[in-house]
Amino acid sequence: MFSLGPIGFAAPWLLVALLALPVLWLLLRAVPPAPIRRRFPGVALLLGLKDDEAETDKTPWWLLLLRTLAVGVLILGFAGPVLNPENRVAGSGPMLIAVDGGWADARDWPQRRERIEALIGEAGAQGRTVALIRLSDPPDRVEFQTAEAWAGRAAGLLPQAWAPADFAGWAAALPEGGFETVWLSDGLAQEGRQDLLTALRQRGEVRVVESTRPVLALHPAASADGKVMVAASRMPAGPPVSVDVIAQGPDPSGVERDLGRVTLTFAGGVDRAEAAIDLPPELRNRITRFVLEGTRTAGAVSLADDSLKRRKIALIQTGADAETLQLLSPLHYLRQALAPTADLIEGTLTDTLLANPDVVILADVADVTQAERTALLDWLDKGGLLLRFAGPVLAASDVARVNEDPLLPVRLREGGRTVGGAMSWGEPKALAPFPEGSPFYGLTAPADVVVRQQVLAQPDPELAARTIAALEDGTPLMTRREQGAGQVVLVHVTANAEWSSLPLSGLFVQMLERLAVSTKPAAPEAADLAGQTWVPQVVLDAFGQTSDAGDLPGVAGELLAKAIAAGPTAANPPGLYVGTDRRVALNVIGPDTELKPAVWPAGVPVDRLEARAVRALKGEFLSLGVILLLLDVLAALWLAGRLRGLARGASAVLVLALVATLPRGAQAQDAAKPDDAFAVQATSAVVLAYVLTGDPQVDEMSRAGLLGLSDKLWQRTSVEPMMPMGVDIEKDELAFFPFLYWPVVAGAARPSEAAYAKLNQYLRTGGMILFDTRDADLTGVGGGTTPAGQALQVIAEGLDIPPLEPVPPDHVLTRTFYLLQEFPGRYQGGQVWVEASPDAGAKAADGMPFRNLNDGVTPVVIGGADWASAWATDDSGVPMVQVGRGFAGEQQREIAYRFGINLIMYVLTGNYKSDQVHVPALLERLGQ
């Protein structure tokens, strides 16, 4: 196929006829238009006279140009012009399709899958064998099979949540012999990619397919100056652009919500952007992940672990100790170790428990009051951590001497033990290596950490199991016991340097971190993870969706540290890993990850993934040529003076010719106007409609929600709705639809006056609009403090909305089809507002109340439960949005469906159910 820019020609040899156009020009100039012949006897009187203005013997230049253009366009049309042709030479032999299949491919995976299927179909049409490999998988044997064998498997291929890495292994697995390779690359530079490319080029031609869409990645969040710092990278570094980062986490009811949002702005030519999110500790500690809005890849999601959380720690000491010197205070070293990474609370035990701290530290506190003991035990049963330090007060007390104290992990011996002092024969004791099973396993105790004095534990049978750290002679240094859902830990030395040098060492801070008393505001180091087994709790897929890890095996701390440094793999997928007392996130993108473009040699052709549509232009060129020829006929008639008599007939012929030469699609559009098609679709059956907001995600969720509700109506009622339709309130007719779902978006523009006129007429003539602010009705419909609530107030200003009230318990809406007392959607607990019951002072519209105008049906229903998300299903009927958790969430979704069914039945039947209450009285009267 011969190409000129974006246009190719299927029969390029016909273009040779264009060389004859100059000859045609000369011929046309030599043949002037035919003169007008008239028979007139008086012409004899003109004989012998000289005509000063002789008629030209040349054809006018504009007519020559018109005829030349007509012939040229016809020649081009017969040459078979094609827009965006595929200039590809048909290959031969086996074809290898290599797809990176990593997280970056997820941004345009549907297009990649279509290209894979097209390549397999092309190979099948040419009788070639095919092999398909995903480079993010562990290397395996490459086998060429028929295209039919691969067609079904290619449709189910999905990307992985990690980047391809073992290119050398794939290079070694390639079969011998020649074959052509099509490499669908994610466009990112990877170590070892050139080695595989070299091996492929040795076996045949290699063609690369890349996407032009930029790659966006979100780095793990970090803490700095009490704020959460988020950063993102992009490839390539293009013009200025802004993206939003959303912090997500559960609300008090366990439903995932957006807890914070910040905008990252990339400067022109810069590939990295940073910003800070300032959140209160209550919200910050709820964050489970950060998401780049509008990007569905694992690289656009950053899971949050304990390193991001600032724990609330209560420090309690005796009143006498509070008056000691600073360096002698039992809490001084604890403050120094915990202040950078935790929020410290000091006060009485009763007051600090009201703040619901994560940890309570008692420094040399022997006993507490009965009220404090009860409150402390309740707090422990809910999962708190009680950390106690010994001291002279505890050693001199009689607490836990005979019976176990629930606020201590072991029974204590009377007095204490002194080693290395002036009155002691022994030397200070060093720490023993931490055993397996201890939360400190893997830490190394410095030789200069010694213990001079300690409280001793009674030698009970459970002592060994409760000891998590000991001295070199085997005496316990730290013991632990579970209490309800929480735990009690006792350090058998003081929190200051009076009894040991432990508080002066870095080991002290590391041990507090291992106990989850404090957490580093940065990624964990290898030493922090070593010696433990980390079990995956949540894993990410390539599209950034989380799921339960199921039965995935645990990972050694050393391997997890390697994965955090180098990136996740098939053996260590991205997700959240849980240790003894800490959670660690393994994200696709690390703090220092750089996105660099892949560089291909000059001899490797690179095609765009977003292939431009191939369009044949033969019909358009031929139609244009015929039109030009018709214009030439009219021009010749005009020059000959014959157009006046034939004007009417020629006009009719011209119109018919133009209609005949138009493409069939244009004729079809004239035969059936878009407005007529819209009306036919809307009135062919019951159709539920939603208002188009201009936000593609919101509009798609509205469509999916009404689709799911329509399916339930088909299954459970006699109402059989057709596919839901989107409505533009500015252009479309509303009277076709009995029900409109209006999702209110923040910043929505105020409708025009013409739109308000249509909306008010719609409400007065029996239509219903369900306004959904989708904000869980946080402040009530009239609050207007949420962006959606403010937008609803703007929209409602021009609507004739009657007085509203919360749905009363006896409203018809509660019993139209199902008996209901609540109306949840994705959220529950908010108010649902309907038209208030009419009274004598109610304002009338057109002389009568709304309730009478609409057969007792409220014209508007207002709430914020996000019903569309609860109803939404995909084309297979699978719910698209999680509602609540577990069985309770599915029960909430079922109630949401029932509310939707009640609502539609209420719209269609009016006050039918309300009238049923009069049936007994009517039957009784008829019987009389």
Coordinates of N, CA and C in Angstrom, one line a residue, residues 10 433 531 560 735 773 794 882:
A10 N -5.2 1.9 -1.8 CA -5.2 0.5 -2.1 C -4.8 0.2 -3.5
P433 N 21.3 -13.7 74.7 CA 20.7 -13.5 73.3 C 19.2 -13.8 73.4
G531 N 14.7 -12.1 61.9 CA 14.4 -13.0 63.0 C 12.9 -13.2 63.2
L560 N 11.6 -10.5 53.3 CA 10.7 -9.3 53.3 C 11.5 -8.1 53.1
A735 N -40.1 14.4 30.2 CA -41.5 13.8 30.4 C -41.5 12.3 30.1
T773 N -26.8 13.1 47.7 CA -25.6 13.8 47.9 C -24.4 12.9 48.1
V794 N -27.5 24.9 46.0 CA -27.5 25.8 44.7 C -28.5 25.3 43.7
Q882 N -18.1 -2.5 47.5 CA -18.3 -3.1 48.8 C -19.2 -2.3 49.7

